[in-house]
Short mmCIF file of C-alpha atoms and ligand atoms in Angstrom, two decimals:
data_model
loop_
_atom_site.label_atom_id
_atom_site.label_comp_id
_atom_site.label_asym_id
_atom_site.label_seq_id
_atom_site.Cartn_x
_atom_site.Cartn_y
_atom_site.Cartn_z
CA MET A 585 -12.92 -64.53 -37.27
CA SER A 586 -14.03 -67.19 -39.66
CA ALA A 587 -15.00 -70.06 -37.32
CA PRO A 588 -18.01 -70.09 -35.02
CA ALA A 589 -17.42 -68.99 -31.44
CA GLU A 590 -16.24 -71.90 -29.35
CA GLN A 591 -17.10 -72.90 -25.81
CA ALA A 592 -15.29 -70.68 -23.35
CA THR A 593 -13.35 -73.70 -22.14
CA ASP A 594 -12.21 -75.00 -25.55
CA PRO A 595 -8.62 -74.07 -26.36
CA VAL A 596 -8.26 -71.93 -29.45
CA LEU A 597 -4.74 -73.28 -29.82
CA SER A 598 -3.15 -76.48 -28.51
CA ALA A 599 0.54 -77.26 -28.96
CA ARG A 600 1.34 -80.94 -28.51
CA ASP A 601 4.94 -82.14 -28.20
CA VAL A 602 6.13 -79.50 -30.69
CA ARG A 603 9.71 -79.95 -31.95
CA VAL A 604 11.65 -77.73 -34.33
CA TRP A 605 15.19 -78.31 -35.48
CA TYR A 606 17.60 -76.88 -38.04
CA GLY A 607 20.38 -78.69 -39.86
CA THR A 608 23.80 -77.00 -39.65
CA THR A 609 27.28 -78.10 -40.69
CA ARG A 610 27.94 -78.87 -37.01
CA GLY A 611 24.78 -81.00 -36.64
CA ALA A 612 21.09 -80.43 -35.86
CA ILE A 613 20.09 -77.52 -33.61
CA GLN A 614 17.14 -78.70 -31.53
CA ALA A 615 15.61 -75.25 -31.01
CA VAL A 616 12.25 -76.46 -29.64
CA ASP A 617 12.21 -79.84 -27.99
CA GLY A 618 8.81 -81.19 -26.98
CA VAL A 619 6.65 -78.19 -26.02
CA SER A 620 2.98 -78.58 -25.07
CA PHE A 621 0.41 -76.02 -23.87
CA ASP A 622 -3.20 -74.88 -24.42
CA LEU A 623 -4.45 -71.35 -24.93
CA ARG A 624 -8.10 -70.39 -24.56
CA PRO A 625 -9.98 -67.40 -26.00
CA GLY A 626 -9.16 -64.21 -24.12
CA GLU A 627 -6.15 -65.76 -22.38
CA THR A 628 -2.63 -64.37 -22.47
CA LEU A 629 0.31 -66.73 -22.03
CA GLY A 630 3.69 -65.12 -21.40
CA LEU A 631 6.65 -67.07 -22.76
CA VAL A 632 9.81 -66.05 -20.92
CA GLY A 633 13.45 -67.10 -20.91
CA GLU A 634 16.85 -65.81 -21.96
CA SER A 635 17.79 -65.19 -25.58
CA GLY A 636 18.55 -68.36 -27.48
CA CYS A 637 16.10 -70.54 -25.55
CA GLY A 638 13.82 -71.16 -28.57
CA LYS A 639 11.01 -68.70 -27.76
CA SER A 640 10.90 -66.96 -31.14
CA THR A 641 11.34 -70.23 -33.05
CA LEU A 642 8.35 -71.62 -31.17
CA GLY A 643 6.29 -68.49 -31.94
CA ARG A 644 7.08 -68.68 -35.65
CA GLY A 645 6.49 -72.42 -35.69
CA LEU A 646 2.98 -71.92 -34.29
CA MET A 647 2.26 -69.50 -37.14
CA GLY A 648 3.65 -71.91 -39.77
CA LEU A 649 6.35 -69.30 -40.46
CA LEU A 650 9.57 -71.27 -40.05
CA PRO A 651 12.48 -70.55 -42.39
CA GLU A 652 13.22 -72.94 -45.22
CA GLY A 653 15.20 -75.95 -44.06
CA ALA A 654 13.63 -76.04 -40.59
CA LYS A 655 12.11 -79.39 -39.64
CA ARG A 656 9.18 -79.75 -37.31
CA ASP A 657 7.22 -82.42 -35.51
CA GLY A 658 4.24 -82.66 -33.13
CA GLU A 659 0.87 -80.95 -33.53
CA VAL A 660 -0.31 -77.34 -33.44
CA LEU A 661 -4.09 -77.51 -33.31
CA TYR A 662 -5.88 -74.30 -34.18
CA ARG A 663 -9.56 -74.90 -33.40
CA GLY A 664 -8.87 -78.59 -33.91
CA ARG A 665 -7.03 -78.23 -37.26
CA ASP A 666 -3.35 -79.13 -37.27
CA ILE A 667 -1.31 -76.23 -38.70
CA PHE A 668 1.71 -78.55 -39.09
CA ALA A 669 -0.34 -80.86 -41.33
CA MET A 670 -1.48 -78.01 -43.60
CA SER A 671 0.00 -77.09 -46.96
CA PRO A 672 1.87 -73.73 -47.05
CA ARG A 673 -1.12 -72.32 -48.94
CA GLN A 674 -3.61 -73.41 -46.26
CA ALA A 675 -1.41 -72.01 -43.47
CA TYR A 676 -1.05 -68.75 -45.40
CA ALA A 677 -4.83 -68.46 -45.71
CA LEU A 678 -5.16 -68.68 -41.91
CA ARG A 679 -2.61 -65.96 -41.22
CA GLY A 680 -4.18 -62.56 -40.85
CA SER A 681 -7.79 -63.71 -40.64
CA ASP A 682 -7.30 -66.29 -37.87
CA LEU A 683 -3.66 -66.06 -36.78
CA GLY A 684 -1.83 -62.76 -36.27
CA MET A 685 1.81 -61.99 -35.60
CA ILE A 686 3.30 -58.83 -34.08
CA PHE A 687 7.02 -58.57 -34.73
CA GLN A 688 9.78 -57.00 -32.70
CA GLU A 689 11.02 -54.44 -35.20
CA PRO A 690 8.17 -52.71 -37.01
CA LEU A 691 10.40 -50.69 -39.31
CA THR A 692 11.79 -53.81 -40.95
CA ARG A 693 8.26 -55.14 -41.49
CA LEU A 694 6.69 -51.99 -42.93
CA ASN A 695 7.48 -51.07 -46.53
CA PRO A 696 8.98 -47.54 -46.39
CA LEU A 697 7.63 -46.78 -49.88
CA MET A 698 4.04 -47.65 -49.02
CA ARG A 699 1.60 -45.40 -47.23
CA ILE A 700 -0.15 -46.78 -44.15
CA SER A 701 -3.38 -46.91 -46.16
CA ASP A 702 -1.67 -49.21 -48.71
CA HIS A 703 -0.44 -51.53 -45.97
CA PHE A 704 -3.99 -51.90 -44.67
CA GLU A 705 -5.45 -52.35 -48.17
CA GLU A 706 -2.94 -55.06 -48.96
CA THR A 707 -3.57 -56.91 -45.68
CA ILE A 708 -7.35 -56.76 -45.90
CA ARG A 709 -7.58 -57.56 -49.62
CA GLN A 710 -5.43 -60.68 -49.26
CA HIS A 711 -8.34 -62.17 -47.35
CA GLU A 712 -11.32 -60.24 -48.66
CA PRO A 713 -10.44 -59.22 -52.23
CA LYS A 714 -13.94 -58.03 -53.09
CA LEU A 715 -14.52 -55.79 -50.07
CA PRO A 716 -15.55 -52.30 -51.26
CA ARG A 717 -12.88 -49.68 -50.87
CA ALA A 718 -14.94 -47.57 -48.46
CA GLU A 719 -15.30 -50.56 -46.15
CA VAL A 720 -11.58 -51.35 -46.29
CA ARG A 721 -10.93 -47.77 -45.23
CA GLU A 722 -13.53 -47.93 -42.46
CA ARG A 723 -12.01 -51.12 -41.01
CA ALA A 724 -8.51 -49.70 -41.20
CA LEU A 725 -9.55 -46.47 -39.48
CA ASP A 726 -11.29 -48.47 -36.76
CA ALA A 727 -8.10 -50.45 -36.14
CA LEU A 728 -6.05 -47.24 -36.03
CA ARG A 729 -8.52 -45.61 -33.64
CA LEU A 730 -8.25 -48.61 -31.31
CA MET A 731 -4.50 -48.08 -31.20
CA GLY A 732 -4.91 -44.37 -30.48
CA ILE A 733 -3.67 -43.30 -33.94
CA PRO A 734 -5.70 -40.43 -35.45
CA PRO A 735 -7.36 -41.03 -38.85
CA THR A 736 -5.43 -38.03 -40.21
CA ARG A 737 -2.33 -40.26 -40.24
CA TYR A 738 -3.93 -42.81 -42.58
CA ARG A 739 -2.08 -41.52 -45.64
CA SER A 740 1.30 -41.11 -43.88
CA TYR A 741 4.45 -43.15 -44.56
CA PRO A 742 6.03 -45.41 -41.88
CA HIS A 743 9.06 -43.13 -41.36
CA GLU A 744 6.72 -40.30 -40.30
CA PHE A 745 5.84 -42.17 -37.10
CA SER A 746 7.75 -42.50 -33.80
CA GLY A 747 8.98 -45.94 -32.69
CA GLY A 748 6.06 -46.43 -30.28
CA MET A 749 3.51 -45.38 -32.89
CA ARG A 750 5.04 -47.73 -35.46
CA GLN A 751 4.67 -50.58 -33.02
CA ARG A 752 1.02 -49.61 -32.50
CA LEU A 753 0.64 -49.56 -36.29
CA MET A 754 2.03 -53.09 -36.50
CA ILE A 755 -0.47 -54.17 -33.86
CA ALA A 756 -3.30 -52.48 -35.79
CA LEU A 757 -2.22 -54.28 -38.98
CA ALA A 758 -1.94 -57.63 -37.20
CA LEU A 759 -5.39 -57.20 -35.70
CA VAL A 760 -7.40 -55.53 -38.44
CA LEU A 761 -8.89 -58.89 -39.46
CA ARG A 762 -9.61 -59.78 -35.81
CA PRO A 763 -7.54 -62.97 -35.59
CA ALA A 764 -8.47 -65.35 -32.78
CA PHE A 765 -4.84 -66.13 -31.89
CA VAL A 766 -1.93 -63.69 -31.91
CA VAL A 767 1.77 -64.17 -31.29
CA ALA A 768 3.51 -60.98 -30.12
CA ASP A 769 7.29 -61.47 -30.32
CA GLU A 770 9.08 -59.01 -28.02
CA PRO A 771 6.64 -56.23 -29.00
CA THR A 772 8.05 -53.73 -26.51
CA THR A 773 11.78 -54.43 -26.62
CA ALA A 774 12.90 -51.32 -28.49
CA LEU A 775 10.53 -48.95 -26.67
CA ASP A 776 10.93 -46.72 -23.64
CA VAL A 777 9.07 -47.60 -20.45
CA LEU A 778 6.15 -45.22 -20.97
CA VAL A 779 5.42 -46.46 -24.49
CA GLU A 780 5.98 -50.02 -23.29
CA ALA A 781 3.28 -49.50 -20.63
CA GLN A 782 0.89 -48.18 -23.32
CA ILE A 783 1.47 -51.23 -25.52
CA VAL A 784 0.89 -53.58 -22.60
CA GLN A 785 -2.35 -51.73 -21.86
CA ILE A 786 -3.43 -52.03 -25.50
CA LEU A 787 -2.74 -55.78 -25.56
CA ASN A 788 -4.73 -56.18 -22.37
CA ASP A 789 -7.68 -54.23 -23.79
CA LEU A 790 -7.64 -56.34 -26.94
CA ARG A 791 -8.03 -59.65 -25.25
CA ARG A 792 -10.72 -58.22 -22.99
CA ASN A 793 -12.70 -56.66 -25.85
CA PHE A 794 -12.23 -59.26 -28.56
CA ASP A 795 -11.42 -62.47 -26.69
CA THR A 796 -8.13 -62.67 -28.56
CA ALA A 797 -5.81 -65.43 -27.31
CA LEU A 798 -2.31 -64.00 -27.06
CA LEU A 799 1.11 -65.60 -26.79
CA LEU A 800 3.43 -62.86 -25.52
CA ILE A 801 7.10 -63.69 -26.09
CA THR A 802 9.42 -61.60 -23.97
CA HIS A 803 12.49 -61.69 -21.79
CA ASN A 804 10.82 -59.09 -19.57
CA VAL A 805 9.37 -60.82 -16.53
CA GLY A 806 7.75 -57.55 -15.35
CA ILE A 807 5.59 -57.35 -18.49
CA VAL A 808 4.43 -60.92 -18.01
CA ALA A 809 3.45 -60.13 -14.43
CA GLU A 810 1.43 -57.14 -15.65
CA ALA A 811 -0.16 -58.45 -18.83
CA CYS A 812 -0.51 -62.24 -18.64
CA ASP A 813 -2.80 -64.81 -17.05
CA ARG A 814 -0.35 -67.66 -17.36
CA VAL A 815 3.37 -67.99 -17.85
CA ALA A 816 5.60 -70.61 -19.46
CA VAL A 817 9.30 -70.49 -18.64
CA MET A 818 11.46 -71.77 -21.48
CA TYR A 819 15.02 -73.02 -21.20
CA ALA A 820 17.08 -74.65 -23.96
CA GLY A 821 14.07 -75.55 -26.09
CA ARG A 822 11.83 -76.87 -23.33
CA ILE A 823 9.14 -75.40 -21.10
CA VAL A 824 10.58 -76.08 -17.66
CA GLU A 825 7.74 -74.57 -15.62
CA GLN A 826 4.26 -73.30 -16.46
CA GLY A 827 1.17 -72.25 -14.57
CA THR A 828 -0.76 -69.13 -13.62
CA VAL A 829 1.36 -66.00 -13.16
CA ALA A 830 0.27 -65.82 -9.51
CA ASP A 831 1.34 -69.45 -8.87
CA VAL A 832 4.61 -69.47 -10.78
CA PHE A 833 5.88 -66.02 -9.76
CA GLY A 834 4.43 -66.30 -6.25
CA ASP A 835 6.06 -69.70 -5.64
CA PRO A 836 8.63 -70.51 -8.35
CA GLN A 837 9.47 -74.20 -8.12
CA HIS A 838 12.09 -74.58 -10.86
CA PRO A 839 15.58 -73.26 -10.03
CA TYR A 840 15.77 -71.54 -13.45
CA THR A 841 12.51 -69.65 -12.77
CA ARG A 842 13.89 -68.58 -9.41
CA GLU A 843 17.14 -67.39 -11.00
CA LEU A 844 15.25 -65.55 -13.74
CA LEU A 845 13.08 -63.74 -11.19
CA ALA A 846 16.07 -62.94 -9.00
CA SER A 847 17.90 -61.37 -11.95
CA THR A 848 14.94 -59.10 -12.79
CA ILE A 849 15.44 -55.43 -12.06
CA SER A 850 12.59 -53.78 -10.14
CA LEU A 851 12.11 -50.66 -8.03
CA SER A 852 13.28 -52.60 -4.96
CA THR A 853 16.45 -53.91 -6.67
CA THR A 854 19.53 -52.90 -4.69
CA GLY A 855 22.23 -54.66 -6.72
CA LEU A 856 22.56 -56.20 -10.17
CA ARG A 857 22.28 -59.98 -10.29
CA PHE A 858 22.65 -62.27 -13.25
CA ILE A 859 22.48 -66.00 -13.87
CA PRO A 860 26.05 -67.33 -14.14
CA GLY A 861 27.01 -68.95 -17.46
CA SER A 862 24.87 -68.92 -20.58
CA PRO A 863 22.25 -71.17 -22.21
CA PRO A 864 23.80 -74.27 -23.80
CA ASP A 865 24.80 -74.86 -27.40
CA LEU A 866 21.73 -76.64 -28.77
CA VAL A 867 23.79 -78.65 -31.25
CA ASP A 868 25.35 -80.46 -28.32
CA PRO A 869 23.36 -79.76 -25.14
CA PRO A 870 24.51 -81.12 -21.78
CA PRO A 871 23.22 -84.58 -20.83
CA GLY A 872 20.40 -84.93 -18.30
CA CYS A 873 18.78 -81.65 -17.25
CA ARG A 874 19.99 -78.97 -19.66
CA PHE A 875 20.16 -76.42 -16.85
CA HIS A 876 22.39 -78.54 -14.62
CA PRO A 877 25.71 -76.80 -15.47
CA ARG A 878 24.21 -73.53 -14.18
CA CYS A 879 21.88 -74.82 -11.51
CA PRO A 880 22.77 -73.95 -7.89
CA GLU A 881 20.84 -77.04 -6.73
CA ALA A 882 22.17 -79.61 -9.22
CA MET A 883 22.41 -83.20 -7.96
CA SER A 884 24.12 -86.24 -9.44
CA VAL A 885 20.88 -87.50 -11.06
CA CYS A 886 20.57 -84.17 -12.91
CA SER A 887 23.61 -84.78 -15.11
CA ALA A 888 22.55 -88.36 -15.89
CA GLU A 889 18.80 -88.33 -16.59
CA HIS A 890 16.47 -85.79 -18.11
CA PRO A 891 13.68 -84.78 -15.69
CA VAL A 892 10.07 -85.18 -16.86
CA PRO A 893 7.25 -82.67 -16.32
CA VAL A 894 5.25 -83.25 -13.13
CA ASP A 895 2.26 -81.37 -11.68
CA ARG A 896 3.24 -78.32 -9.68
CA ASP A 897 1.88 -77.82 -6.20
CA GLY A 898 -1.00 -75.43 -6.83
CA GLY A 899 -1.41 -76.14 -10.59
CA GLY A 900 0.68 -76.15 -13.77
CA THR A 901 3.75 -78.27 -14.41
CA VAL A 902 7.43 -78.20 -13.51
CA GLU A 903 10.32 -80.24 -14.91
CA CYS A 904 12.92 -80.72 -12.18
CA TRP A 905 14.17 -83.70 -10.20
CA LEU A 906 13.61 -81.77 -6.97
CA ARG A 907 9.86 -82.06 -7.66
CA GLY A 908 9.57 -85.72 -8.74
CA PRO A 909 8.32 -87.90 -10.17
CA ARG A 910 10.21 -90.48 -8.05
CA THR A 911 11.93 -90.54 -4.70
CA LEU A 912 15.66 -90.17 -5.31
CA THR A 913 18.31 -92.40 -3.76
CA ASP A 914 20.99 -90.86 -1.54
CA ASP A 915 23.48 -91.18 -4.39
CA GLU A 916 21.13 -89.51 -6.88
CA ARG A 917 20.58 -86.66 -4.40
CA ARG A 918 24.31 -86.05 -3.93
CA PRO A 919 25.11 -82.40 -4.85
CA LEU A 920 27.17 -82.16 -8.06
CA ALA A 921 30.74 -81.12 -7.38
CA GLN A 922 32.19 -78.06 -9.13
CA GLU A 923 34.43 -80.26 -11.34
CA GLU A 924 31.40 -82.26 -12.45
CA LEU A 925 29.55 -79.04 -13.34
CA SER A 926 32.49 -77.80 -15.40
CA ASP A 927 32.77 -81.13 -17.20
CA ALA A 928 29.11 -80.97 -18.07
CA ASP A 929 29.41 -77.39 -19.28
CA GLU A 930 32.01 -78.48 -21.78
CA ALA A 931 29.97 -81.52 -22.85
FE1 SF4 B 16 18.56 -78.10 -11.15
FE2 SF4 B 16 18.49 -80.76 -11.22
FE3 SF4 B 16 16.25 -79.40 -11.18
FE4 SF4 B 16 17.76 -79.38 -13.35
S1 SF4 B 16 16.71 -81.15 -12.48
S2 SF4 B 16 16.80 -77.66 -12.42
S3 SF4 B 16 19.79 -79.39 -12.44
S4 SF4 B 16 17.80 -79.47 -9.57
#
């Protein structure tokens, strides 16, 4: 890590009103629409929500890794420096040494023609070109050891590893320079449950041992419950509820969080449940609360006005008219009729 250790209470990363949009022939896709949160050293924030809610776009945006053509606004402060205000070269220099990213599909990220040793050399030398070869090797072997990969595999090729081991390799590569902030984008999606549990354990050890701040992007609520301190629930580009895992999962206050938890399969699940409908088209999202066409508690105000974030009972924030910020009139509280929901869905 290149910066001096900060106070335990100082965020290592602060997102402030982050917006990301893409131009398409149909209009702009507002993939991330005003997201704010803080992450402190050693903290893990789980970012959950269905596919297409903007989670991965947000993760890439925080790393300064958006595709060409994407537009962005707001601030991403890494130790007080705004990543969005940096030149591509400055943002590149931070990646690896300060910011790390673990991707979903390791095989597409590892060069099949390069040995594991070459991957490590390339990563380390990008940031420390003059480091003696023996030290590069020592650091790489340390990172492999941490991931439970024997040093004898240092000269192997990516295809010689199992899926779970490849994912551990990706984690070792992302962490070899000890970044202070890491985004892990669905790191366990393609893995079986046993390997998934190992990866979760590894991520937990990392933040404990190295004070790494981790943003864990997943659609798997169970992993968040196991591995995270805090959770942010994302729907249609916005964080609709956030707080500690104990608070949010113990007493979910946003209807979408409740639906997400209810549709999670666990050992006590007796029947399959899913959230009716699908997330909206972000070129033309519904007016008011974006969840209202699917919300079992939608009221007339929900299709007319966008709710604003308010403090949750017990800490964190929630963005739902049922929770404030003002007392609703009888007309605003009127449940939305089925026809009104359908109209909104088509909007
Ligand atoms: Fe449901 Fe209305 Fe709350 Fe949106 S604002 S989640 S539609 S109750």
